[in-house]
């Protein structure tokens, strides 16, 4: 296990200030420690209590039915997720409170109150239900820019029991087609265009390009942002049709286990998996973690920079925040556009109190220099969060001093698409933080680190991160693929959920997550399967074979390096032209986020006698190192020969 042995010993620790602790929801360690200990002994009791924070139509009869790997949480309970994010706040007189502050790249902005959001959701729900005949059990794809209507679409689906499948707005037509086909969506929500880096992103055109290959799609809702956009058959002008509908709609109850959404994520095979999340358990998980980990107060303005196309956007832009009646900021645009101080400008403009972003963004801002944050008044900030990949201590310290001015606690939150909500993170009022550590599991989460045999590791011994108990927001399966569900998460160690991450725990019980131990890599906080990029490469007629590995990158965390064996004659091969063509091809097949940073054309790929590509060796080559270790199992005795070097 030397590959994940501990190299990092971080001694600095930061305690919450007395004032922060005094005002926090959870601020007294003398009360918290016994609660945490008790939650480790009886997680179900903790979650049973937590479930009282959301509104149920019928109370549950049994808290958990666990038949590994299948969980039923809050059995017999019924609820409506949209009701929890909207109606119940209106009942408490919060109709005028700002729900969403939307900021465009060009500096335009608008705000939407809880009452306003409620009305838009009701109008859309009425149209979907009454005019289009959508009903519980149907699935809907949402392919939208970061605009309030993306949230409206999610909540309208939730309101009528339609399971949504949000597809990141940067994905290509082929990626949309694969996801829509797999999940059999009856409808797609999109916009004619989005705006990014001063350019139009033609979402509707992308949908149109593959519409004929998606026979299950009966209707397309189009948010028209340009008056000249012409709509075709099957397409509805979103605003126009909704204006005809009533601004009220009765939220119906759904079973706690009713699938709220599917979200496709990368795994270790070429095909992304449709992760299924429930309604009741998911909402309990995100509502509780959002409130405790971000110490949410009614006065907070919360900005999570993630796109709603990722799980972070689902849980900590939409459901976890709106269910807590928070005010959220949504930014449609690129972080550095039109200038590198854009983030700090937005924080100052909207008086953001909590910023939740990814290490890659923090590192990029750090590289852009301290002058940018210095130009802005960041006094409104009181808490900072990090998510998506391990945060290196340098970036943590920069975030702490330059952005948090050494007074805002930092919550480094570890979780996954599959876990639904944050599982390991500090509670800012009680936990002493250490740069680079996500600290301890949330109450009700029994996390462990085990060795190859599945035995708990000693302090500072590297191993695999596992979860030993079921938790409410856990995935309920992979859409139409129960075998892969069992195989991916429940087969490596019996009785434990396997996360795919390597980690160690220090003497104090703090977790230090090191990243994936499988073939999933994190590029700028986006999760990509190397196999997925390989299948895209080999679908190109000039490619015989391909292997993709990650290489550490100072900004992106990891960069994608592809080794490709071209088909046919080497003589006359234009290396530059072909590598460019292949990069574009991958971007077209999956999306720009998967575009390889570097492509090396090789005569052969290093393989073992059994035909397995030796990725370890390729990784070393990608990092510019001399291959070390055992290469005796190598089938071809010559090492990798790069064409054109
Ligand atoms: C990584 C994102 C270290 C990890 C919410 C995990 C992290 C994968 C952290 C899930 C963190 C996420 N520290 N690593 N705080 N947060 N990861 O599904 O490798 O996009 O398995 O969910 O991101 O990525 P996903």
XYZ file of C-alpha atoms and ligand atoms in Angstrom, residues 265 311-312 386-391 412-418 438 499 501 513 515-516 522 525 527, ligand 1:
50
model
C -21.458 10.422 -13.224
C -24.227 17.001 -7.504
C -22.829 20.022 -5.649
C -14.142 23.829 -0.360
C -15.282 20.780 -2.305
C -14.425 18.478 -5.189
C -10.857 17.385 -4.598
C -8.223 17.470 -1.901
C -7.223 21.049 -1.117
C -13.333 21.334 3.624
C -16.196 19.045 2.687
C -15.705 15.503 1.419
C -18.509 13.742 -0.422
C -19.557 12.288 -3.789
C -22.376 12.196 -6.308
C -23.261 8.861 -4.752
C -11.772 17.338 5.856
C -15.862 5.142 -1.937
C -10.880 7.126 -2.472
C -8.415 12.264 1.690
C -8.075 11.194 -4.069
C -9.184 8.303 -6.230
C -10.677 14.831 -11.131
C -13.164 19.392 -9.912
C -15.110 13.882 -12.402
C -13.228 13.947 -4.592
C -18.227 15.971 -5.705
C -10.826 15.410 -1.184
C -13.133 12.504 -4.139
C -18.933 16.413 -4.419
C -14.521 11.966 -4.418
C -12.692 15.237 -2.516
C -14.882 12.683 -5.688
C -13.362 16.202 -1.718
C -16.361 12.815 -5.898
C -12.640 16.765 -0.611
C -14.698 15.526 -3.292
N -11.392 16.334 -0.390
N -11.441 14.859 -2.237
N -13.170 17.705 0.177
N -14.604 16.347 -2.227
N -13.546 14.863 -3.485
O -18.937 12.749 -7.486
O -12.159 11.847 -4.921
O -18.086 14.900 -8.515
O -14.543 10.564 -4.579
O -18.717 14.745 -6.101
O -14.276 13.979 -5.554
O -16.648 13.622 -7.003
P -18.140 13.987 -7.366
